Amino acid sequence: GGKLDSPVPQRIFWAVMEGVVAAVLLIGGGLSALQTASIATGLPFAIVLLLMIYSLGKGFGEELYHLAVEEVKEIVRRTEQEERGVPALVPGAAAMPAADD
């Protein structure tokens, strides 16, 4: 939903604010204060990213399980058809019409 290009005054405001915060941290506590603030700001994002990685891995594992179950069901179905003498068709293939004598 938002615009791709933000208004120029808004971009200027955030650029100035970022510079002011960095300058205050450098003047007030030096480089170590700036580094500490950067780590403290980035830590919550890192935690969220780690949770997303876990969630994505779990989702892929469940999907792989469901795909494997469906594949086993298809193999069982084909085997049962072959045992009954019904030729198993490849999924998506059309059956050959019976030849008229």
mmCIF file with all atom_site columns, C-alpha atoms in Angstrom:
data_model
loop_
_atom_site.group_PDB
_atom_site.id
_atom_site.type_symbol
_atom_site.label_atom_id
_atom_site.label_alt_id
_atom_site.label_comp_id
_atom_site.label_asym_id
_atom_site.label_entity_id
_atom_site.label_seq_id
_atom_site.pdbx_PDB_ins_code
_atom_site.Cartn_x
_atom_site.Cartn_y
_atom_site.Cartn_z
_atom_site.occupancy
_atom_site.B_iso_or_equiv
_atom_site.pdbx_formal_charge
_atom_site.auth_seq_id
_atom_site.auth_comp_id
_atom_site.auth_asym_id
_atom_site.auth_atom_id
_atom_site.pdbx_PDB_model_num
ATOM 1   C CA . GLY A 1 1   ? 0.000   0.000   0.000   1.00 0.00 ? 1   GLY A CA 1
ATOM 2   C CA . GLY A 1 2   ? 2.477   2.818   0.396   1.00 0.00 ? 2   GLY A CA 1
ATOM 3   C CA . LYS A 1 3   ? 4.236   5.009   -2.115  1.00 0.00 ? 3   LYS A CA 1
ATOM 4   C CA . LEU A 1 4   ? 7.580   3.861   -3.469  1.00 0.00 ? 4   LEU A CA 1
ATOM 5   C CA . ASP A 1 5   ? 9.054   7.371   -3.311  1.00 0.00 ? 5   ASP A CA 1
ATOM 6   C CA . SER A 1 6   ? 8.526   9.176   -0.032  1.00 0.00 ? 6   SER A CA 1
ATOM 7   C CA . PRO A 1 7   ? 8.121   12.969  -0.106  1.00 0.00 ? 7   PRO A CA 1
ATOM 8   C CA . VAL A 1 8   ? 11.359  14.954  -0.143  1.00 0.00 ? 8   VAL A CA 1
ATOM 9   C CA . PRO A 1 9   ? 10.685  16.776  3.175   1.00 0.00 ? 9   PRO A CA 1
ATOM 10  C CA . GLN A 1 10  ? 10.160  13.431  4.898   1.00 0.00 ? 10  GLN A CA 1
ATOM 11  C CA . ARG A 1 11  ? 13.438  12.059  3.536   1.00 0.00 ? 11  ARG A CA 1
ATOM 12  C CA . ILE A 1 12  ? 15.281  15.205  4.626   1.00 0.00 ? 12  ILE A CA 1
ATOM 13  C CA . PHE A 1 13  ? 13.747  14.980  8.119   1.00 0.00 ? 13  PHE A CA 1
ATOM 14  C CA . TRP A 1 14  ? 14.853  11.379  8.646   1.00 0.00 ? 14  TRP A CA 1
ATOM 15  C CA . ALA A 1 15  ? 18.328  11.998  7.224   1.00 0.00 ? 15  ALA A CA 1
ATOM 16  C CA . VAL A 1 16  ? 18.813  14.954  9.590   1.00 0.00 ? 16  VAL A CA 1
ATOM 17  C CA . MET A 1 17  ? 17.434  13.013  12.578  1.00 0.00 ? 17  MET A CA 1
ATOM 18  C CA . GLU A 1 18  ? 19.745  10.078  11.868  1.00 0.00 ? 18  GLU A CA 1
ATOM 19  C CA . GLY A 1 19  ? 22.712  12.441  11.703  1.00 0.00 ? 19  GLY A CA 1
ATOM 20  C CA . VAL A 1 20  ? 21.687  14.217  14.923  1.00 0.00 ? 20  VAL A CA 1
ATOM 21  C CA . VAL A 1 21  ? 21.324  10.940  16.833  1.00 0.00 ? 21  VAL A CA 1
ATOM 22  C CA . ALA A 1 22  ? 24.711  9.724   15.584  1.00 0.00 ? 22  ALA A CA 1
ATOM 23  C CA . ALA A 1 23  ? 26.357  13.051  16.462  1.00 0.00 ? 23  ALA A CA 1
ATOM 24  C CA . VAL A 1 24  ? 24.852  13.113  19.964  1.00 0.00 ? 24  VAL A CA 1
ATOM 25  C CA . LEU A 1 25  ? 25.978  9.555   20.625  1.00 0.00 ? 25  LEU A CA 1
ATOM 26  C CA . LEU A 1 26  ? 29.494  10.282  19.349  1.00 0.00 ? 26  LEU A CA 1
ATOM 27  C CA . ILE A 1 27  ? 29.809  13.482  21.375  1.00 0.00 ? 27  ILE A CA 1
ATOM 28  C CA . GLY A 1 28  ? 28.201  12.061  24.516  1.00 0.00 ? 28  GLY A CA 1
ATOM 29  C CA . GLY A 1 29  ? 29.803  8.662   24.730  1.00 0.00 ? 29  GLY A CA 1
ATOM 30  C CA . GLY A 1 30  ? 32.173  8.292   21.834  1.00 0.00 ? 30  GLY A CA 1
ATOM 31  C CA . LEU A 1 31  ? 32.361  5.424   19.411  1.00 0.00 ? 31  LEU A CA 1
ATOM 32  C CA . SER A 1 32  ? 31.474  2.798   22.012  1.00 0.00 ? 32  SER A CA 1
ATOM 33  C CA . ALA A 1 33  ? 28.116  4.503   22.700  1.00 0.00 ? 33  ALA A CA 1
ATOM 34  C CA . LEU A 1 34  ? 27.336  4.550   18.974  1.00 0.00 ? 34  LEU A CA 1
ATOM 35  C CA . GLN A 1 35  ? 28.264  0.874   18.648  1.00 0.00 ? 35  GLN A CA 1
ATOM 36  C CA . THR A 1 36  ? 26.181  -0.054  21.704  1.00 0.00 ? 36  THR A CA 1
ATOM 37  C CA . ALA A 1 37  ? 23.167  1.824   20.351  1.00 0.00 ? 37  ALA A CA 1
ATOM 38  C CA . SER A 1 38  ? 23.549  0.095   16.970  1.00 0.00 ? 38  SER A CA 1
ATOM 39  C CA . ILE A 1 39  ? 23.638  -3.336  18.585  1.00 0.00 ? 39  ILE A CA 1
ATOM 40  C CA . ALA A 1 40  ? 20.721  -2.540  20.897  1.00 0.00 ? 40  ALA A CA 1
ATOM 41  C CA . THR A 1 41  ? 18.666  -1.352  17.929  1.00 0.00 ? 41  THR A CA 1
ATOM 42  C CA . GLY A 1 42  ? 19.551  -4.321  15.729  1.00 0.00 ? 42  GLY A CA 1
ATOM 43  C CA . LEU A 1 43  ? 19.091  -7.056  18.337  1.00 0.00 ? 43  LEU A CA 1
ATOM 44  C CA . PRO A 1 44  ? 15.264  -7.190  18.183  1.00 0.00 ? 44  PRO A CA 1
ATOM 45  C CA . PHE A 1 45  ? 15.403  -7.463  14.395  1.00 0.00 ? 45  PHE A CA 1
ATOM 46  C CA . ALA A 1 46  ? 17.927  -10.292 14.661  1.00 0.00 ? 46  ALA A CA 1
ATOM 47  C CA . ILE A 1 47  ? 15.646  -12.165 17.067  1.00 0.00 ? 47  ILE A CA 1
ATOM 48  C CA . VAL A 1 48  ? 12.671  -11.747 14.717  1.00 0.00 ? 48  VAL A CA 1
ATOM 49  C CA . LEU A 1 49  ? 14.775  -12.980 11.793  1.00 0.00 ? 49  LEU A CA 1
ATOM 50  C CA . LEU A 1 50  ? 15.878  -16.056 13.749  1.00 0.00 ? 50  LEU A CA 1
ATOM 51  C CA . LEU A 1 51  ? 12.243  -16.833 14.586  1.00 0.00 ? 51  LEU A CA 1
ATOM 52  C CA . MET A 1 52  ? 11.331  -16.441 10.918  1.00 0.00 ? 52  MET A CA 1
ATOM 53  C CA . ILE A 1 53  ? 14.128  -18.822 9.891   1.00 0.00 ? 53  ILE A CA 1
ATOM 54  C CA . TYR A 1 54  ? 12.864  -21.408 12.385  1.00 0.00 ? 54  TYR A CA 1
ATOM 55  C CA . SER A 1 55  ? 9.279   -20.984 11.199  1.00 0.00 ? 55  SER A CA 1
ATOM 56  C CA . LEU A 1 56  ? 10.262  -21.280 7.543   1.00 0.00 ? 56  LEU A CA 1
ATOM 57  C CA . GLY A 1 57  ? 12.287  -24.427 8.209   1.00 0.00 ? 57  GLY A CA 1
ATOM 58  C CA . LYS A 1 58  ? 9.412   -25.966 10.146  1.00 0.00 ? 58  LYS A CA 1
ATOM 59  C CA . GLY A 1 59  ? 6.966   -25.121 7.343   1.00 0.00 ? 59  GLY A CA 1
ATOM 60  C CA . PHE A 1 60  ? 9.246   -26.633 4.697   1.00 0.00 ? 60  PHE A CA 1
ATOM 61  C CA . GLY A 1 61  ? 9.578   -29.791 6.787   1.00 0.00 ? 61  GLY A CA 1
ATOM 62  C CA . GLU A 1 62  ? 5.808   -30.165 7.124   1.00 0.00 ? 62  GLU A CA 1
ATOM 63  C CA . GLU A 1 63  ? 5.288   -29.588 3.413   1.00 0.00 ? 63  GLU A CA 1
ATOM 64  C CA . LEU A 1 64  ? 7.960   -32.146 2.559   1.00 0.00 ? 64  LEU A CA 1
ATOM 65  C CA . TYR A 1 65  ? 6.226   -34.651 4.854   1.00 0.00 ? 65  TYR A CA 1
ATOM 66  C CA . HIS A 1 66  ? 2.850   -34.059 3.185   1.00 0.00 ? 66  HIS A CA 1
ATOM 67  C CA . LEU A 1 67  ? 4.394   -34.408 -0.282  1.00 0.00 ? 67  LEU A CA 1
ATOM 68  C CA . ALA A 1 68  ? 6.040   -37.689 0.744   1.00 0.00 ? 68  ALA A CA 1
ATOM 69  C CA . VAL A 1 69  ? 2.742   -39.017 2.147   1.00 0.00 ? 69  VAL A CA 1
ATOM 70  C CA . GLU A 1 70  ? 0.935   -38.162 -1.103  1.00 0.00 ? 70  GLU A CA 1
ATOM 71  C CA . GLU A 1 71  ? 3.684   -39.843 -3.127  1.00 0.00 ? 71  GLU A CA 1
ATOM 72  C CA . VAL A 1 72  ? 3.429   -43.030 -1.042  1.00 0.00 ? 72  VAL A CA 1
ATOM 73  C CA . LYS A 1 73  ? -0.371  -43.027 -1.473  1.00 0.00 ? 73  LYS A CA 1
ATOM 74  C CA . GLU A 1 74  ? 0.069   -42.723 -5.246  1.00 0.00 ? 74  GLU A CA 1
ATOM 75  C CA . ILE A 1 75  ? 2.555   -45.629 -5.315  1.00 0.00 ? 75  ILE A CA 1
ATOM 76  C CA . VAL A 1 76  ? 0.181   -47.802 -3.256  1.00 0.00 ? 76  VAL A CA 1
ATOM 77  C CA . ARG A 1 77  ? -2.722  -46.906 -5.569  1.00 0.00 ? 77  ARG A CA 1
ATOM 78  C CA . ARG A 1 78  ? -0.713  -47.812 -8.690  1.00 0.00 ? 78  ARG A CA 1
ATOM 79  C CA . THR A 1 79  ? 0.482   -51.076 -7.138  1.00 0.00 ? 79  THR A CA 1
ATOM 80  C CA . GLU A 1 80  ? -3.083  -52.078 -6.229  1.00 0.00 ? 80  GLU A CA 1
ATOM 81  C CA . GLN A 1 81  ? -4.258  -51.272 -9.754  1.00 0.00 ? 81  GLN A CA 1
ATOM 82  C CA . GLU A 1 82  ? -1.471  -53.341 -11.299 1.00 0.00 ? 82  GLU A CA 1
ATOM 83  C CA . GLU A 1 83  ? -2.310  -56.282 -9.009  1.00 0.00 ? 83  GLU A CA 1
ATOM 84  C CA . ARG A 1 84  ? -5.918  -56.130 -10.227 1.00 0.00 ? 84  ARG A CA 1
ATOM 85  C CA . GLY A 1 85  ? -4.729  -56.036 -13.831 1.00 0.00 ? 85  GLY A CA 1
ATOM 86  C CA . VAL A 1 86  ? -5.664  -52.412 -14.438 1.00 0.00 ? 86  VAL A CA 1
ATOM 87  C CA . PRO A 1 87  ? -2.811  -50.548 -16.126 1.00 0.00 ? 87  PRO A CA 1
ATOM 88  C CA . ALA A 1 88  ? -1.635  -47.619 -14.044 1.00 0.00 ? 88  ALA A CA 1
ATOM 89  C CA . LEU A 1 89  ? -1.583  -44.358 -15.939 1.00 0.00 ? 89  LEU A CA 1
ATOM 90  C CA . VAL A 1 90  ? 0.924   -41.626 -15.472 1.00 0.00 ? 90  VAL A CA 1
ATOM 91  C CA . PRO A 1 91  ? -0.797  -38.668 -13.804 1.00 0.00 ? 91  PRO A CA 1
ATOM 92  C CA . GLY A 1 92  ? -2.057  -36.304 -16.485 1.00 0.00 ? 92  GLY A CA 1
ATOM 93  C CA . ALA A 1 93  ? -1.902  -38.886 -19.280 1.00 0.00 ? 93  ALA A CA 1
ATOM 94  C CA . ALA A 1 94  ? -5.062  -39.674 -21.199 1.00 0.00 ? 94  ALA A CA 1
ATOM 95  C CA . ALA A 1 95  ? -6.312  -43.244 -21.491 1.00 0.00 ? 95  ALA A CA 1
ATOM 96  C CA . MET A 1 96  ? -6.020  -44.884 -24.925 1.00 0.00 ? 96  MET A CA 1
ATOM 97  C CA . PRO A 1 97  ? -9.414  -45.407 -26.558 1.00 0.00 ? 97  PRO A CA 1
ATOM 98  C CA . ALA A 1 98  ? -10.462 -49.020 -27.053 1.00 0.00 ? 98  ALA A CA 1
ATOM 99  C CA . ALA A 1 99  ? -9.971  -50.319 -30.601 1.00 0.00 ? 99  ALA A CA 1
ATOM 100 C CA . ASP A 1 100 ? -13.231 -51.148 -32.380 1.00 0.00 ? 100 ASP A CA 1
ATOM 101 C CA . ASP A 1 101 ? -13.234 -54.549 -34.134 1.00 0.00 ? 101 ASP A CA 1
#
